[in-house]
Short mmCIF file of C-alpha atoms in Angstrom, two decimals:
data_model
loop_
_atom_site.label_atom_id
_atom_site.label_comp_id
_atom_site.label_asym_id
_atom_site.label_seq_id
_atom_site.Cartn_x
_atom_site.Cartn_y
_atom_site.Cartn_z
CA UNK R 500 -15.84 -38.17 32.05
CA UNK R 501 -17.03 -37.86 35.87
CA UNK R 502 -19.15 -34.59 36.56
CA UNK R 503 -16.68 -33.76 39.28
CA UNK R 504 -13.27 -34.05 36.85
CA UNK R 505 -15.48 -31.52 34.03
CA UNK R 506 -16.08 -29.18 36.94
CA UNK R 507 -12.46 -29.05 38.00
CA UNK R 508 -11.42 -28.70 34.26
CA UNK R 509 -13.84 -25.99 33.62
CA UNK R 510 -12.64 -24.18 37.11
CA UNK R 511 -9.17 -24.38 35.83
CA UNK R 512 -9.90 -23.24 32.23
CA UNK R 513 -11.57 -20.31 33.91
CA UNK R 514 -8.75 -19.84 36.47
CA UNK R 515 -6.42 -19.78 33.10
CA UNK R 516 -8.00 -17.20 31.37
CA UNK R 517 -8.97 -14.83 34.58
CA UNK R 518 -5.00 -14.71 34.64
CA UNK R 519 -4.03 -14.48 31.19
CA UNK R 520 -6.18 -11.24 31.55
CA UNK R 521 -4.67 -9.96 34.84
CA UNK R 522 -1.47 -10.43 33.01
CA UNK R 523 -2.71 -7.97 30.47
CA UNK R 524 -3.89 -5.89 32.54
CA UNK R 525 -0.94 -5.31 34.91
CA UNK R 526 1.17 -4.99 31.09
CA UNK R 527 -1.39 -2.60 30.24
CA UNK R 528 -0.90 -0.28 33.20
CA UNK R 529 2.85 -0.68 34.58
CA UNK R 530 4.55 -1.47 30.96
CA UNK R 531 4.55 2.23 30.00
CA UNK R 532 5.61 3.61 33.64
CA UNK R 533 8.45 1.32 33.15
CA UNK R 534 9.21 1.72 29.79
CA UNK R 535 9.20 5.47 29.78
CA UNK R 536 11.48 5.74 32.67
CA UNK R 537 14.26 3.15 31.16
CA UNK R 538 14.07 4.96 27.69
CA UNK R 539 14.52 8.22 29.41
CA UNK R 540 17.18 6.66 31.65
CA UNK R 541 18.87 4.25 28.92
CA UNK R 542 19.04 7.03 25.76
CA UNK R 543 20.10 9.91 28.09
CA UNK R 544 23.40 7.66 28.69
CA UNK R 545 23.80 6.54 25.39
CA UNK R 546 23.16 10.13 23.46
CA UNK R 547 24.97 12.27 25.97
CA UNK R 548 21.74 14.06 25.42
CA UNK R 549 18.50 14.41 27.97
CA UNK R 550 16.01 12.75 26.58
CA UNK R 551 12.28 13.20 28.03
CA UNK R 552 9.26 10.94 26.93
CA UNK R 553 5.46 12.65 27.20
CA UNK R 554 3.65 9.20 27.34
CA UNK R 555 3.83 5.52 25.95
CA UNK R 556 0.41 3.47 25.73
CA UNK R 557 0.71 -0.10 25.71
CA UNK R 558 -2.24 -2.30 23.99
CA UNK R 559 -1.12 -6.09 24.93
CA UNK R 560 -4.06 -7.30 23.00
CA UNK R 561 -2.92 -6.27 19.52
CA UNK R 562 1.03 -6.17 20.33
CA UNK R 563 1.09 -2.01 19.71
CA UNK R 564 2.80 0.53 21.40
CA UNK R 565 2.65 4.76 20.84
CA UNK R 566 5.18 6.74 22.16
CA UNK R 567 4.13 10.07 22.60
CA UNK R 568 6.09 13.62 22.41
CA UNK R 569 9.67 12.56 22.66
CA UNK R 570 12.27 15.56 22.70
CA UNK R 571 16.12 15.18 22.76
CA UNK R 572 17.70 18.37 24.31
CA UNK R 573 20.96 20.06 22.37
CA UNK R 574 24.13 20.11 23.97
CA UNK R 575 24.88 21.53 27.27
CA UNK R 576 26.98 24.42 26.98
CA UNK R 577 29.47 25.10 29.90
CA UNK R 578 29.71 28.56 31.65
CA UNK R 579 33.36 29.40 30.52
CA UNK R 580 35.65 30.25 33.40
CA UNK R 581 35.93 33.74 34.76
CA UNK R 582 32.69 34.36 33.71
CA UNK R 583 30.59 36.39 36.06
CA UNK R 584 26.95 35.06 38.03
CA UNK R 585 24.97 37.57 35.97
CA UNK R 586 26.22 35.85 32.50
CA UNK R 587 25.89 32.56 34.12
CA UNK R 588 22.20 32.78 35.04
CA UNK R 589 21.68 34.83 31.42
CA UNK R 590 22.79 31.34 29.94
CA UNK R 591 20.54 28.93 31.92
CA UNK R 592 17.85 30.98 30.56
CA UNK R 593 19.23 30.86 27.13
CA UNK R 594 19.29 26.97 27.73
CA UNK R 595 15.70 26.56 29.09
CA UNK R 596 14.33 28.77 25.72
CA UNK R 597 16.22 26.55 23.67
CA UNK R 598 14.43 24.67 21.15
CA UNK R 599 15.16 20.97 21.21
CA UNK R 600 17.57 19.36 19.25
CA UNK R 601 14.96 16.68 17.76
CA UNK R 602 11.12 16.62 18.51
CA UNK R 603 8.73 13.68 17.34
CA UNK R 604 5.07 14.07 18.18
CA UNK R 605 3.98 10.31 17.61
CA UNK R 606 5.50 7.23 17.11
CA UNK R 607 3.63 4.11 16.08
CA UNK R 608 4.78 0.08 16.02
CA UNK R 609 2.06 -2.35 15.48
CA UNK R 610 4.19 -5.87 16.18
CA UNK R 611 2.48 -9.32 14.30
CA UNK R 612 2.14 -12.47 15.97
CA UNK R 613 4.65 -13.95 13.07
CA UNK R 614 7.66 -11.65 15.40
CA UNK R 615 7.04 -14.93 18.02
CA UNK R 616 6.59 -17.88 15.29
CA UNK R 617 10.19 -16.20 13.53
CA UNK R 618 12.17 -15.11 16.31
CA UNK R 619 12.58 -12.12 14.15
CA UNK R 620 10.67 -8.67 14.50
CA UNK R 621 7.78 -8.37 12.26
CA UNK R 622 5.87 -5.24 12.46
CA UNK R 623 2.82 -4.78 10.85
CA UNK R 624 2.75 -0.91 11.06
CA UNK R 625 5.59 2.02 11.42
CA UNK R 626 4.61 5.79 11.72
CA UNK R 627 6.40 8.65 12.44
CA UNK R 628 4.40 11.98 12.79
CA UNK R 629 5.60 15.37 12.65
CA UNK R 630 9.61 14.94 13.29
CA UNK R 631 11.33 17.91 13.47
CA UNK R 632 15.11 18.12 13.34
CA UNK R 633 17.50 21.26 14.27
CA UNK R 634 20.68 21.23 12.98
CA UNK R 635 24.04 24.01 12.91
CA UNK R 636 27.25 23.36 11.24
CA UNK R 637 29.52 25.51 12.97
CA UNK R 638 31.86 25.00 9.88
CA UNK R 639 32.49 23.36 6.94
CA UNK R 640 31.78 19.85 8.41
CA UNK R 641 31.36 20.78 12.03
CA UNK R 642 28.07 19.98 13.08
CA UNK R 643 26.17 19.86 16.25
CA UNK R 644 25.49 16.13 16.53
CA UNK R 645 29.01 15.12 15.81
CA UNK R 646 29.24 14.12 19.67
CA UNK R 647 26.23 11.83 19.33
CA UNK R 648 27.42 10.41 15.54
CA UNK R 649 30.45 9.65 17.11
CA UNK R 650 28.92 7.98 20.71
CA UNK R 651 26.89 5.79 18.12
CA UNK R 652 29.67 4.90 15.78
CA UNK R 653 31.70 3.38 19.00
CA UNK R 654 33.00 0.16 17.69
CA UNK R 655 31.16 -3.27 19.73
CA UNK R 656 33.08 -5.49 21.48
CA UNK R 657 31.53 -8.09 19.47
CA UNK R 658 30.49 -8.22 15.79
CA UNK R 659 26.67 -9.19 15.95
CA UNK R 660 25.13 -10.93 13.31
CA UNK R 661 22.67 -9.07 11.38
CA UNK R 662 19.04 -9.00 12.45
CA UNK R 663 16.33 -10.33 10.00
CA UNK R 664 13.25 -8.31 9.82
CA UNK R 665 10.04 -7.59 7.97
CA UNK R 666 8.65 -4.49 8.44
CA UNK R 667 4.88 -3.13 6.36
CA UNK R 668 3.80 0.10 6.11
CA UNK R 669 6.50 2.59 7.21
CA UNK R 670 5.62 5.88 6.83
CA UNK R 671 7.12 9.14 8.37
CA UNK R 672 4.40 12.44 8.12
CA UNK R 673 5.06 16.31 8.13
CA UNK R 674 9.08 16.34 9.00
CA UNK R 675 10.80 19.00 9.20
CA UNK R 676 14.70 19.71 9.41
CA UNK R 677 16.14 23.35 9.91
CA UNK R 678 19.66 23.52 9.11
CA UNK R 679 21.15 27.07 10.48
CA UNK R 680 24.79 27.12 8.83
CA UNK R 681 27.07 29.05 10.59
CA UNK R 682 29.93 28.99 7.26
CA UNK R 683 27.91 30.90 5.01
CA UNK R 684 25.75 32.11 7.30
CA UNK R 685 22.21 30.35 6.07
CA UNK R 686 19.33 28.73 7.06
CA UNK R 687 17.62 25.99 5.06
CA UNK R 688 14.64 24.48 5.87
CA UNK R 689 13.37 21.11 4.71
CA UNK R 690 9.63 20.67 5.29
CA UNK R 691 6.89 18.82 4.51
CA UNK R 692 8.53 16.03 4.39
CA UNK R 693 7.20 12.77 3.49
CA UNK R 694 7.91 9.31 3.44
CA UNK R 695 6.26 5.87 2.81
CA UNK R 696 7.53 2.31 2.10
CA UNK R 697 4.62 -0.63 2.23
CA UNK R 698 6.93 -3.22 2.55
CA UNK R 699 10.48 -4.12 3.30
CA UNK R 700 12.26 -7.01 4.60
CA UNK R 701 15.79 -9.25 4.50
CA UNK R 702 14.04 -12.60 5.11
CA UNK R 703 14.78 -15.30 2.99
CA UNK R 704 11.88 -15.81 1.92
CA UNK R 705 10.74 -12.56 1.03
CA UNK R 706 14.52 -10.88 -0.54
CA UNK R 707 12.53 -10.74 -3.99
CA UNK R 708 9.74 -8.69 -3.01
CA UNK R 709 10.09 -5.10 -4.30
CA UNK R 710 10.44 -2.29 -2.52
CA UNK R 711 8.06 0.27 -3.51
CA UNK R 712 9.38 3.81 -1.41
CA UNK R 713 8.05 6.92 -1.81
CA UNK R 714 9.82 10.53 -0.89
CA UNK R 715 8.27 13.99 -1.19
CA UNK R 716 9.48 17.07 0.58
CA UNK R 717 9.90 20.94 0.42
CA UNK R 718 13.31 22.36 0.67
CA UNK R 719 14.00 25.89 0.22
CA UNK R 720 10.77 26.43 -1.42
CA UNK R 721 11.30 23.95 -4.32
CA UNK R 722 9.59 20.74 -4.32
CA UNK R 723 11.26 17.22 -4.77
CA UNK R 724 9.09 14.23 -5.17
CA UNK R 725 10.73 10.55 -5.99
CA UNK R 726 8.96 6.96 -6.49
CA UNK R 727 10.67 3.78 -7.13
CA UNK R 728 11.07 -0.03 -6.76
CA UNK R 729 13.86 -1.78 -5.26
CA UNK R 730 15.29 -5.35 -4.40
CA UNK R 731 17.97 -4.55 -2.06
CA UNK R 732 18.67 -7.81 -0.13
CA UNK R 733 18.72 -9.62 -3.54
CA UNK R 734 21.54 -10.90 -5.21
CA UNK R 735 20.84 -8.44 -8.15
CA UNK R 736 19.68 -5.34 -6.37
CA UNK R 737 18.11 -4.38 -9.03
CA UNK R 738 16.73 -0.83 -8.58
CA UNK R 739 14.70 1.89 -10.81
CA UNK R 740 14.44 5.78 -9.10
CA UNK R 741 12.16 8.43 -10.88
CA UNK R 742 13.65 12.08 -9.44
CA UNK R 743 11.75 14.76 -10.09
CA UNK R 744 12.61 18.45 -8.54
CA UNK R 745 10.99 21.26 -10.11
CA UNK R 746 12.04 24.90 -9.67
CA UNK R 747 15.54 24.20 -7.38
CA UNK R 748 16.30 28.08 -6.64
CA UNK R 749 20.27 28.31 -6.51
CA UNK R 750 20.68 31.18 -4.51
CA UNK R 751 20.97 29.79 -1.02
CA UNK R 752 23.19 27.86 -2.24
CA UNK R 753 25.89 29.66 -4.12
CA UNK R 754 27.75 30.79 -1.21
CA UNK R 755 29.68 27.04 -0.87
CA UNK R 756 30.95 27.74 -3.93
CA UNK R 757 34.66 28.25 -3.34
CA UNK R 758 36.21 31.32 -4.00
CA UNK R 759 38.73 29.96 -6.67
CA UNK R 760 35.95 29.28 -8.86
CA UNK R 761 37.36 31.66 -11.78
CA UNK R 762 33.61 32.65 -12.93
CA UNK R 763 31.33 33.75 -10.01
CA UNK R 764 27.63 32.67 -10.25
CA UNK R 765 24.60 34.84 -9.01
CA UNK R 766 21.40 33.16 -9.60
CA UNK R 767 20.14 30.43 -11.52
CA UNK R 768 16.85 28.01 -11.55
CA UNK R 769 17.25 23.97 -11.55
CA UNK R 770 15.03 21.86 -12.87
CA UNK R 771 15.75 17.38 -12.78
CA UNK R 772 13.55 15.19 -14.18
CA UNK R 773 15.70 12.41 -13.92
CA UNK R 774 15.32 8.12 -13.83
CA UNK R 775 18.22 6.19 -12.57
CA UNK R 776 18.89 2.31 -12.94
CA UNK R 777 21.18 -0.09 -10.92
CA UNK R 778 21.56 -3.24 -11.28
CA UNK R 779 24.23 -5.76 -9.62
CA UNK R 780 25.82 -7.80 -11.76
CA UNK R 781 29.72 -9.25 -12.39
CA UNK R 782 30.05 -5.12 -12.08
CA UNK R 783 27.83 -2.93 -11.18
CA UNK R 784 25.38 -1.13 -14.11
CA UNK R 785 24.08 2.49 -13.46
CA UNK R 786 22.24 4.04 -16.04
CA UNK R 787 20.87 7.48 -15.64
CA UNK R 788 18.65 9.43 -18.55
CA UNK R 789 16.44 12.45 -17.76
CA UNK R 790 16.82 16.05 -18.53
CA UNK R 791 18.24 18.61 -16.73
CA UNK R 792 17.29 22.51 -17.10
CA UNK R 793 19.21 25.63 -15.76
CA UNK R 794 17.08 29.20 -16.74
CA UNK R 795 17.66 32.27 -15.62
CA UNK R 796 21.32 31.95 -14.74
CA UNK R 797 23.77 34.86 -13.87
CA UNK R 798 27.60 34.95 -13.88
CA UNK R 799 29.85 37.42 -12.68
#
C-alpha cells in the first residue's frame, strides 16, 4: 500500500474516533438537561401529578444512567368556593409544607451491550434507594392515588405485544410506605424495606432460569422476611415461598374488623412460619404447610 493511501487511512481512522468521542461527549453533557426536562414535562401529564427531577448523570461509555432525588407532589386541592383570601393563602402554605406523595433518592440502570445485539432491554444492574411512599385511604377503598391508578389503567388504542426483557440484579434499599387511614383512624408504617432479585427475564432462552427473590421489611414493628425460587415465564411455573413473620402485633389492626363480628377481639400476637408450593399443571397445585401461632389473645 502507497505511503500516501496509509496516511489518509490513518487520518481518517483518527478523524473516526476524535468524533465517536465528541459524540460522547455532547451525550455526556446535554443528555441529562434533556432528559430531565422531558421526564419532568412527560410524567407531570401522564400522572396528573408535578413531578420534579434533582439530577440525571449520563455515562455513554458504560450505557448507565442515575437519576437523582425524584419527588411526585400529592394532589392539588382546590380552594372551595366562598371561601375567604385569608383561608386561601392558609392552604397554599398547607400545600408547600406538604410532604410529597412519593420520594426516591437514587435510581440506578446499568444497560448491556446484548440490549443492541437483542433488540430487547437488557440491564445489567437495577437499584432503587431509599423510596418512600405516603399513602391515605379516605375510606374503606378510597385512596389517594386512585386518580393516578386510574390515568394508568386507561385502556391503549392498540394492544402491544409484550416486551421481552432480561433484567440482573434488581434490588430496592431502605423503603418506606406510611399509610395514614382515615376509616379507622391509623397509621401504619412499613419500613425498612428490602428487596433483591439477581436475575429475571421472559426470553426464550432463559424462561427456565430460576428466580431467586428476596423480601424483608418492618411493618408495624414486626418483622417479615421471605426467600424463594421461581420459574414464572415457564410453562410449569413452578414456584417454592418460605414466609416467615415473627411477632405480627394485632392491635392496629383490629379496628377493620366489622362490627357484626358476634365475638369482639382485643389483642393478640401472630406468628407464620409458613412454605407455599405452586406448580402449573392440567390444574393448578398449591400446597401450603407451616405453622401458625396466636398467644396472648383477648376476646370481648
Amino acid at each position: 500500500m502507497p505511503l500516501l493511501s496509509t496516511h489518509r487511512l490513518l487520518r481518517r481512522l483518527i478523524w473516526l474516533v476524535l468524533g465517536i468521542l465528541l459524540l460522547l461527549l455532547l451525550l455526556w453533557a446535554l443528555l441529562p438537561i434533556v432528559a430531565k426536562s422531558q421526564l419532568e414535562k412527560q410524567a407531570s401529564a401522564k400522572l396528573g401529578r408535578q413531578v420534579h427531577v434533582g439530577k440525571i448523570e449520563f455515562s455513554p461509555w458504560s450505557m448507565a444512567i442515575s437519576l437523582h432525588d425524584l419527588v411526585i407532589d400529592k394532589a392539588t386541592k382546590n380552594v372551595a368556593d366562598g371561601a375567604d383570601i385569608q383561608s386561601a393563602e392558609a392552604q397554599k402554605d398547607l400545600e408547600k409544607s406538604a410532604e410529597p406523595q412519593l420520594e426516591i433518592k437514587r435510581i440506578f440502570v446499568n444497560a448491556s451491550i446484548q440490549s443492541l445485539f437483542r433488540l430487547a432491554p437488557v440491564l445489567d444492574a437495577v437499584e432503587v434507594d431509599s423510596p418512600v411512599l405516603r399513602l391515605t385511604q379516605h375510606s374503606v377503598g378510597k385512596l389517594d392515588i386512585d386518580d393516578v391508578i386510574a390515568k394508568l389503567s386507561e385502556p391503549k388504542d392498540e394492544a402491544s405485544k409484550p416486551v421481552e426483557f432480561a433484567l440482573y440484579n434488581i434490588a430496592l434499599r431502605d423503603g418506606r410506605i406510611e399509610l395514614n387511614d382515615e376509616a379507622v383512624q391509623h397509621k401504619h408504617e412499613l419500613k425498612a424495606l428490602q428487596l433483591s432479585i439477581p436475575f429475571i427475564s421472559n426470553l426464550a432462552s432463559k424462561r427456565e432460569i430460576k428466580v431467586l427473590p428476596h423480601l424483608a421489611f418492618e411493618l408495624n414493628g414486626s418483622q417479615f422476611a421471605s426467600t424463594g425460587e421461581s420459574t414464572p415465564f415457564a410453562d410449569n411455573r413452578q414456584t417454592a415461598l418460605n414466609l416467615q413473620w415473627a411477632h405480627i402485633d394485632l392491635k392496629p389492626y383490629l379496628g377493620y374488623v366489622p362490627e357484626s363480628v358476634p365475638v369482639k377481639p382485643l389483642s393478640g400476637v401472630l406468628d407464620t412460619d409458613l412454605q407455599i408450593a405452586f406448580e402449573q399443571q392440567e390444574q393448578a397445585v398449591v400446597r401450603l404447610n407451616g405453622k401458625l401461632t396466636l398467644s396472648g389473645v383477648e376476646l370481648q
